[in-house]
XYZ file of C-alpha atoms in Angstrom:
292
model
C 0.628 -12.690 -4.686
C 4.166 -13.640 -3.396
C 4.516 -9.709 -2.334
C 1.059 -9.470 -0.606
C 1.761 -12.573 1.521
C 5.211 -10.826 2.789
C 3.671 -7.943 3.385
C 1.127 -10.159 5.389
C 4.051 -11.545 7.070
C 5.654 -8.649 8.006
C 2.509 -6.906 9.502
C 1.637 -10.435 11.500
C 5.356 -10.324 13.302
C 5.594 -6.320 13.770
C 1.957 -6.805 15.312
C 3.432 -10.112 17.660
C 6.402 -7.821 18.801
C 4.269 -4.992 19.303
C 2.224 -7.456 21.186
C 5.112 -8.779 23.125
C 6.768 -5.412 24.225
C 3.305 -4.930 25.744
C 2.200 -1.731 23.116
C -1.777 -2.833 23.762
C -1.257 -3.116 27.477
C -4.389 -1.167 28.538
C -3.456 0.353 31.962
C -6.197 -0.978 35.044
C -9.036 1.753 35.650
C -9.468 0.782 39.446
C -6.507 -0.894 41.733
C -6.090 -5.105 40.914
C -5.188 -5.284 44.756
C -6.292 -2.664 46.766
C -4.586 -3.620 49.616
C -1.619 -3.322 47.563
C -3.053 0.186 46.883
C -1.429 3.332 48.964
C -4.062 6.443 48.944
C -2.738 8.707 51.331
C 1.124 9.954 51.828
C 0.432 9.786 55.753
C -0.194 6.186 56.857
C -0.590 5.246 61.049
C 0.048 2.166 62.685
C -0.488 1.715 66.720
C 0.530 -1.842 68.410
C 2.935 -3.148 70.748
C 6.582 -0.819 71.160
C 7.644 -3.984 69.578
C 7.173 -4.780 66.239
C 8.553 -5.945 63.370
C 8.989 -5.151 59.134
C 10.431 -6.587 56.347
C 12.619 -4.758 53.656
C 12.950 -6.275 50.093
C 14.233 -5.004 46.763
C 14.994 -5.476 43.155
C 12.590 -8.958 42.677
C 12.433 -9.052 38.812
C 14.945 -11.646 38.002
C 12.547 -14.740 38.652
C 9.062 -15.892 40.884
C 10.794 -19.162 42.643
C 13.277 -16.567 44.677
C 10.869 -14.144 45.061
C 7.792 -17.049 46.704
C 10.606 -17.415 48.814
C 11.247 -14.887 50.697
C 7.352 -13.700 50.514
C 7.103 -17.385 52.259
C 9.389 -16.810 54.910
C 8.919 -12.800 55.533
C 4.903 -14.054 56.172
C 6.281 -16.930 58.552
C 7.373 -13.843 60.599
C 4.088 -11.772 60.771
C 6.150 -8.541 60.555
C 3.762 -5.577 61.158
C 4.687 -4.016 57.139
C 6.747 -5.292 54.441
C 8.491 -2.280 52.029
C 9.416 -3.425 48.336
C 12.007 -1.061 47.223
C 11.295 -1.364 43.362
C 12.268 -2.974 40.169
C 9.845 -6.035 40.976
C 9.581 -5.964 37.358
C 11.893 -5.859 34.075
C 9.841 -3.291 32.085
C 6.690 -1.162 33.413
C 4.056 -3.903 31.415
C 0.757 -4.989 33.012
C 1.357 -8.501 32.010
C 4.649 -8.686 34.167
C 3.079 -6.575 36.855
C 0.120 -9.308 37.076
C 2.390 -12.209 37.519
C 4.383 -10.240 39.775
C 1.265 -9.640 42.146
C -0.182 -13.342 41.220
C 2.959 -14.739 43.196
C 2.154 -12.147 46.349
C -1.287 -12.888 46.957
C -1.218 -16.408 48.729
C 1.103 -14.340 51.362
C -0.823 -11.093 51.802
C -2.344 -11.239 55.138
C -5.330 -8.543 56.399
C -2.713 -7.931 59.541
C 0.609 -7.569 57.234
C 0.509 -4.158 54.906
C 2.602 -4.338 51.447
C 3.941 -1.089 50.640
C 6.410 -0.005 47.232
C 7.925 2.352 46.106
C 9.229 1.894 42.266
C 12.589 1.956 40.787
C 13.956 2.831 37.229
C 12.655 -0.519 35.874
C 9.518 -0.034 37.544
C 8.884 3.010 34.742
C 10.717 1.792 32.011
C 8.838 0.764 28.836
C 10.557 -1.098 26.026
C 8.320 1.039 23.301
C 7.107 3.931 25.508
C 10.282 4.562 27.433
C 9.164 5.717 30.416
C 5.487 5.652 31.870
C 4.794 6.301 35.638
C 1.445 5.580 34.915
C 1.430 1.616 34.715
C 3.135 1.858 38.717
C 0.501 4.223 40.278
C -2.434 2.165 39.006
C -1.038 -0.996 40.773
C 0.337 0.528 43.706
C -0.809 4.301 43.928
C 1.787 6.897 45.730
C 5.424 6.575 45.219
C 6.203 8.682 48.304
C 4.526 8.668 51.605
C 5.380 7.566 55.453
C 4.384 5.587 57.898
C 4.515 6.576 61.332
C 3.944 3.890 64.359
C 3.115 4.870 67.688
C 4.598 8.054 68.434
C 7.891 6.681 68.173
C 8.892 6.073 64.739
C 8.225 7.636 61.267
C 9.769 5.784 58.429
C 9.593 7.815 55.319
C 9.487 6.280 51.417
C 10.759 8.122 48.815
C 10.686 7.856 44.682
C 14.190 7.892 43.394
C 12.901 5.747 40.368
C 14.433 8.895 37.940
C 17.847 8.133 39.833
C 17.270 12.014 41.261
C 15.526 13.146 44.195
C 13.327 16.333 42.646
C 13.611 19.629 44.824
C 9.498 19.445 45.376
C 9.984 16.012 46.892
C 13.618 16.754 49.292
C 11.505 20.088 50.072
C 8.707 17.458 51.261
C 11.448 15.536 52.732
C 12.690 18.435 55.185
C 9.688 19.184 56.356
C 8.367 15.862 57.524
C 11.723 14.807 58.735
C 12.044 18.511 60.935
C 8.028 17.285 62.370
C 9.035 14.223 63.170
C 12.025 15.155 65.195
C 10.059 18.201 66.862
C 7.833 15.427 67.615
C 10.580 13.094 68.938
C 10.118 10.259 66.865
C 12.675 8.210 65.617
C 13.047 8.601 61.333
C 14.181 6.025 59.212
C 14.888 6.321 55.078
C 14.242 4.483 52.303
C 14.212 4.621 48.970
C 15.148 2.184 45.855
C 18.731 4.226 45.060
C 21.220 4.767 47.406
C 23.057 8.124 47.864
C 26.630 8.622 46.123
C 29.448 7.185 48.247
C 32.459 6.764 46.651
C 34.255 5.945 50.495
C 32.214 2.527 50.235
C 32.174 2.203 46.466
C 28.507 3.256 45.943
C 28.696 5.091 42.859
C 25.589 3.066 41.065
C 23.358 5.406 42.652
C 21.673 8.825 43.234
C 22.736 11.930 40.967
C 24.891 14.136 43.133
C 22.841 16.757 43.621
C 20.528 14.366 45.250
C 23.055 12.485 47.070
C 24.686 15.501 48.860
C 21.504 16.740 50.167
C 20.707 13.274 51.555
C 23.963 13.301 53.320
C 23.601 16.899 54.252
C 20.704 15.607 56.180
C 22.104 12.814 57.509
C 24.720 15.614 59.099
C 21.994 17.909 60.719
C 18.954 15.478 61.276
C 19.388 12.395 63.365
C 18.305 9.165 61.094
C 18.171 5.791 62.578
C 18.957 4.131 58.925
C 18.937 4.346 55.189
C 17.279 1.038 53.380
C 17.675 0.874 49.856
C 18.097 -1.573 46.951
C 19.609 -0.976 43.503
C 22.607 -2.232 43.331
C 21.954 -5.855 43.616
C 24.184 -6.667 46.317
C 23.578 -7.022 49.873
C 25.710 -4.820 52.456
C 25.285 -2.356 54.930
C 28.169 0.963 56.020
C 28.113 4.181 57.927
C 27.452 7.231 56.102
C 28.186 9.666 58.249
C 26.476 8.511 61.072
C 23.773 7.007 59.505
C 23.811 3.073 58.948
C 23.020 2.383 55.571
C 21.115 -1.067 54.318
C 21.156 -2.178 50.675
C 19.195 -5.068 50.072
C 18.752 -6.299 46.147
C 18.509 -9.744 44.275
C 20.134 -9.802 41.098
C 20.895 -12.525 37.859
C 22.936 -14.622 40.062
C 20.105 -14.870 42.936
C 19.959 -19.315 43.292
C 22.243 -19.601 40.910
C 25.677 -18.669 43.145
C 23.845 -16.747 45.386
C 20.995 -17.043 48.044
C 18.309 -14.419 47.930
C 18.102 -12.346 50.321
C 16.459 -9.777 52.312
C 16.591 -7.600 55.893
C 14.215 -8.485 58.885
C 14.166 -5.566 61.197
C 13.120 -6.117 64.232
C 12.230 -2.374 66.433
C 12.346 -1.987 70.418
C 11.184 0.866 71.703
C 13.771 2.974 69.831
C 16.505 0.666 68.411
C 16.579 -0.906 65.749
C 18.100 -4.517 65.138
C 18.921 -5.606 61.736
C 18.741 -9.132 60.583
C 20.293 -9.971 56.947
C 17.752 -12.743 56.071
C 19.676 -15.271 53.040
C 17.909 -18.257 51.719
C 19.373 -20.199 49.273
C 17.716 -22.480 46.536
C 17.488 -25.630 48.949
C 15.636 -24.461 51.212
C 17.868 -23.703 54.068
C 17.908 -19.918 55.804
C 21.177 -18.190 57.460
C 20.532 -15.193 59.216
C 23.152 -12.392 60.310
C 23.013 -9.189 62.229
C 25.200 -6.798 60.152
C 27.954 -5.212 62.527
C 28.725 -1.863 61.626
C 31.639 -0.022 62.369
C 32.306 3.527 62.280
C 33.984 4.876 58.946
């Protein structure tokens, strides 16, 4: 009797963990949000030569910081918002749910959501790694989005921490149309490339990272957004401005979170560090970059 009940026991708490770790997750069959959902790796916007987006990354630490910043980038009407991945600790529908639960009182027909994921965006804490759960929520991890005929601003999956030839191959190409087209081409993706120069070494593999830069040498990019290394801070690599933009396990505990606010003219771009710290109270700062 006393050896039936552990074994009852045991079964009860494997099955709870199992539970837990999300093992029974069944993965959506149709998109919870479809406006959340991206279909198609080309997307258009036309409006005004002035607009505005929002860049965001790494939002998995807690929901008050995150409702936050969703408050305030809404407050601004920007024209798109792109998540740069990891708004969640392990790829479970559970944690994607809440994650989308806190977005939806902000998602507006005229603002588009897009993401891209990042390593935890994949990661599984029984399955290890399963694309699968990110795609159903949020459909391509790689696309652009070109407004006007001015600017393309192209999205890339780097949630491996590599860059895979098929996808730099697709990479070239659209970045060579855009500039026979003269539009204006901005990057982003959730890693950054390698930069030892600026400490950056939490980042792309090298392979990756030197055929980003290699780019950044014969194409003309207006700027680099990523996230990952949950820090906010912005340098020249080679003469591409580079934006890193991440909350991390400190975010309203020592530190405000944060975010950039871009705001586009014509063909410039100005760059707003958005910080907001538990309180309440917002500071905003247009990074000044110098020349390395």
């Amino acid at each position: 009797m006393l050896k039936k009940s552990f074994l009852f026991l045991f079964t009860l708490l494997t099955f709870l963990a199992l539970y837990h770790m999300g093992a029974f997750d069944a993965i959506p069959d149709f998109p919870p949000v479809q406006e959340l959902f991206i279909k198609s790796e080309k997307n258009v916007f036309f409006c005004d030569s002035k607009f505005s987006f929002a860049v965001t990354g790494d939002m998995r630490w807690s929901h008050e910081p995150q409702v936050a910043i969703h408050k305030d980038i809404a407050s601004r009407s920007p024209l798109f918002v792109i998540n740069l991945g990891d708004v969640v600790r392990w790829a479970k529908t559970s944690l994607y749910d809440s994650y989308i639960c806190h977005l939806k009182p902000f998602l507006k027909d005229q603002v588009r959501y897009f993401h891209t994921p990042g390593k935890h965006s994949h990661e599984h804490e029984i399955y290890r790694f399963v694309p699968e759960v990110f795609s159903s929520y949020f459909g391509r991890s790689f696309y652009y989005i070109d407004v006007n005929d001015d600017w393309r601003f192209i999205v890339l999956d780097s949630s491996s921490l590599a860059l895979p030839d098929k996808q730099l191959e697709w990479l070239e190409n659209i970045v060579m149309d855009a500039q026979r087209n003269k539009r204006e081409v901005a990057i982003l993706s959730h890693c950054p490339p390698h930069f030892l120069e600026k400490g950056i070494t939490h980042s792309l593999d090298g392979a990756s990272s030197a055929k980003l830069i290699e780019y950044f040498k014969q194409f003309s990019v207006a700027a680099y957004f990523a996230a990952h290394i949950h820090t906010n801070t912005a340098f020249m690599c080679n003469k591409t401005p580079v934006y890193i933009t991440a909350l991390n396990h400190s975010t309203w505990q020592t530190e405000p979170a944060g975010y950039y606010f871009v705001e586009v003219s014509e063909r410039k771009l100005k760059v707003i560090s958005v910080q907001i710290e538990k309180g309440g109270q917002i500071k905003e700062k247009q990074f000044e970059i110098k020349s390395s």
